[in-house]
Short mmCIF file of C-alpha atoms and ligand atoms in Angstrom, two decimals:
data_model
loop_
_atom_site.label_atom_id
_atom_site.label_comp_id
_atom_site.label_asym_id
_atom_site.label_seq_id
_atom_site.Cartn_x
_atom_site.Cartn_y
_atom_site.Cartn_z
CA MET G 1 2.28 -13.45 15.31
CA SER G 2 -0.67 -14.85 17.27
CA HIS G 3 -3.50 -16.09 15.11
CA ASP G 4 -6.60 -18.22 15.40
CA PRO G 5 -6.63 -21.15 12.93
CA ASN G 6 -10.42 -20.96 12.66
CA CYS G 7 -10.56 -17.22 11.96
CA ILE G 8 -11.30 -16.20 8.36
CA PHE G 9 -9.46 -12.89 8.72
CA CYS G 10 -6.35 -14.67 10.09
CA LYS G 11 -6.58 -16.91 6.99
CA ILE G 12 -6.82 -13.83 4.75
CA ILE G 13 -3.69 -12.35 6.38
CA GLU G 14 -1.86 -15.65 5.81
CA GLY G 15 -3.02 -15.74 2.16
CA LYS G 16 -4.95 -18.99 2.72
CA ILE G 17 -8.11 -17.17 1.64
CA PRO G 18 -7.59 -14.79 -1.30
CA SER G 19 -8.40 -11.10 -0.91
CA ARG G 20 -7.88 -7.86 -2.79
CA LYS G 21 -5.16 -6.25 -0.72
CA VAL G 22 -5.17 -2.51 -0.05
CA TYR G 23 -2.21 -2.26 2.33
CA GLU G 24 0.14 -4.40 4.40
CA ASP G 25 2.93 -3.78 6.90
CA ASP G 26 4.33 -5.80 9.80
CA ASP G 27 1.30 -5.17 12.01
CA ILE G 28 -1.61 -4.04 9.83
CA PHE G 29 -3.48 -5.54 6.85
CA ALA G 30 -6.19 -3.89 4.75
CA PHE G 31 -8.33 -5.44 2.00
CA HIS G 32 -11.53 -4.81 0.08
CA ASP G 33 -14.76 -6.02 1.67
CA ILE G 34 -16.22 -8.91 -0.35
CA ASN G 35 -19.70 -7.40 -0.04
CA PRO G 36 -19.26 -3.61 -0.30
CA TRP G 37 -21.92 -1.17 0.89
CA ALA G 38 -20.27 1.88 -0.64
CA PRO G 39 -18.19 2.66 -3.78
CA VAL G 40 -15.11 2.50 -1.52
CA HIS G 41 -15.33 -0.17 1.19
CA PHE G 42 -12.30 -1.82 2.66
CA LEU G 43 -11.45 -3.39 6.02
CA MET G 44 -8.44 -2.60 8.21
CA ILE G 45 -7.31 -5.29 10.63
CA PRO G 46 -4.40 -5.91 12.98
CA LYS G 47 -2.33 -8.93 11.95
CA LYS G 48 -2.41 -10.04 15.56
CA HIS G 49 -5.73 -11.76 16.31
CA ILE G 50 -7.64 -9.36 18.56
CA THR G 51 -11.23 -10.55 18.94
CA SER G 52 -12.94 -7.17 18.98
CA LEU G 53 -12.56 -3.54 19.96
CA ALA G 54 -13.88 -4.62 23.38
CA HIS G 55 -10.70 -6.67 23.83
CA VAL G 56 -8.08 -3.95 23.39
CA ASP G 57 -5.99 -2.62 26.26
CA ALA G 58 -3.17 -0.14 26.77
CA THR G 59 -0.64 -2.49 25.15
CA ASN G 60 -2.56 -2.04 21.87
CA ALA G 61 -2.60 1.77 21.98
CA GLU G 62 0.28 2.29 19.57
CA LEU G 63 -1.17 -0.18 17.06
CA LEU G 64 -4.60 1.46 17.21
CA GLY G 65 -3.02 4.88 16.83
CA ARG G 66 -1.11 3.73 13.76
CA MET G 67 -4.29 2.28 12.26
CA MET G 68 -6.17 5.53 12.85
CA VAL G 69 -3.41 7.64 11.29
CA LEU G 70 -3.28 5.28 8.31
CA ALA G 71 -7.04 5.16 7.66
CA PRO G 72 -7.43 8.62 6.03
CA LYS G 73 -4.40 7.99 3.81
CA LEU G 74 -5.80 4.66 2.60
CA ALA G 75 -9.25 6.21 2.10
CA LEU G 76 -7.75 8.77 -0.32
CA GLN G 77 -5.60 6.10 -1.98
CA GLU G 78 -8.71 3.98 -2.61
CA GLY G 79 -10.67 6.81 -4.20
CA CYS G 80 -12.44 8.76 -1.47
CA ARG G 81 -12.51 12.46 -2.30
CA PRO G 82 -10.82 14.83 0.14
CA TYR G 83 -12.52 16.44 3.14
CA PRO G 84 -14.88 18.30 3.31
CA GLU G 85 -16.71 17.42 0.05
CA GLY G 86 -15.60 13.82 0.17
CA GLY G 87 -14.56 12.08 3.36
CA PHE G 88 -15.24 8.61 4.66
CA ARG G 89 -16.89 6.62 7.46
CA ILE G 90 -15.15 4.27 9.90
CA VAL G 91 -17.24 1.60 11.65
CA SER G 92 -16.10 -1.14 14.03
CA ASN G 93 -19.00 -3.48 14.80
CA THR G 94 -18.35 -4.97 18.24
CA GLY G 95 -20.22 -7.90 19.79
CA ALA G 96 -23.63 -9.35 18.93
CA GLU G 97 -25.62 -6.18 19.55
CA GLY G 98 -22.95 -4.20 17.73
CA GLY G 99 -23.56 -6.38 14.67
CA GLN G 100 -20.14 -8.08 14.62
CA GLU G 101 -20.08 -11.18 12.41
CA VAL G 102 -16.34 -11.80 12.09
CA HIS G 103 -14.64 -12.00 15.47
CA HIS G 104 -11.26 -10.54 14.50
CA MET G 105 -11.31 -6.80 15.17
CA HIS G 106 -11.81 -4.84 11.97
CA TRP G 107 -12.62 -1.33 10.90
CA HIS G 108 -14.86 -0.79 7.90
CA VAL G 109 -13.66 2.25 5.94
CA MET G 110 -16.37 3.41 3.53
CA GLY G 111 -16.70 6.33 1.20
CA GLY G 112 -17.37 7.54 -2.31
CA PRO G 113 -20.33 9.17 -4.03
CA ARG G 114 -23.79 8.58 -2.56
CA PRO G 115 -26.24 6.89 -2.51
CA TRP G 116 -24.62 3.86 -0.89
CA LEU G 117 -26.18 0.40 -0.80
CA ARG G 118 -26.48 0.69 3.01
CA GLY G 119 -25.68 3.31 5.58
P1 5GP N 1 -18.92 -7.36 10.53
O1 5GP N 1 -20.39 -7.56 10.37
O2 5GP N 1 -18.27 -8.46 11.34
O3 5GP N 1 -18.54 -5.99 10.98
O4 5GP N 1 -18.35 -7.41 9.05
C1 5GP N 1 -17.62 -8.43 8.49
C2 5GP N 1 -17.36 -8.02 7.07
O5 5GP N 1 -16.43 -8.93 6.51
C3 5GP N 1 -18.59 -8.02 6.17
O6 5GP N 1 -18.78 -6.72 5.60
C4 5GP N 1 -18.26 -9.05 5.09
O7 5GP N 1 -18.70 -8.67 3.80
C5 5GP N 1 -16.75 -9.15 5.16
N1 5GP N 1 -16.25 -10.46 4.83
C6 5GP N 1 -16.66 -11.64 5.35
N2 5GP N 1 -15.96 -12.66 4.82
C7 5GP N 1 -15.09 -12.11 3.94
C8 5GP N 1 -14.10 -12.67 3.07
O8 5GP N 1 -13.87 -13.88 3.01
N3 5GP N 1 -13.39 -11.79 2.32
C9 5GP N 1 -13.61 -10.45 2.36
N4 5GP N 1 -12.85 -9.68 1.57
N5 5GP N 1 -14.53 -9.89 3.18
C10 5GP N 1 -15.27 -10.72 3.94
ZN1 ZN N 2 -8.12 -13.67 13.44
#
């Protein structure tokens, strides 16, 4: 599995930095955001170090598809109410103007009763 030794999310996947795990399989890891904006706020990441959503190509299509199919299931598991009253928001900040701070591709999955701290 390719990883970047200086990447905090690679360290979280390896267990070198502790996190509150939501889900794990061979390719995907999900964990609670340390600084949540919403009652439910977790991050989904590929175990393989992909820098951002701007770096994906056709070889990543199956992985991205699996992540997208998984996201609604994890949102419900973590306490989001069902659609349409409930629901969730997925955000993938990409690059400086996209507001990306951690350069390992991640999807914020947020939900729960409003108001939220941000967003
Ligand atoms: P970005 O701005 O890159 O989209 O978001 C990075 C997110 O990662 C932020 O919401 C931040 O709270 C979260 N984060 C940064 N460092 C850690 C950490 O060490 N553990 C956890 N669980 N989340 C982190
Ligand atoms: Zn990484």
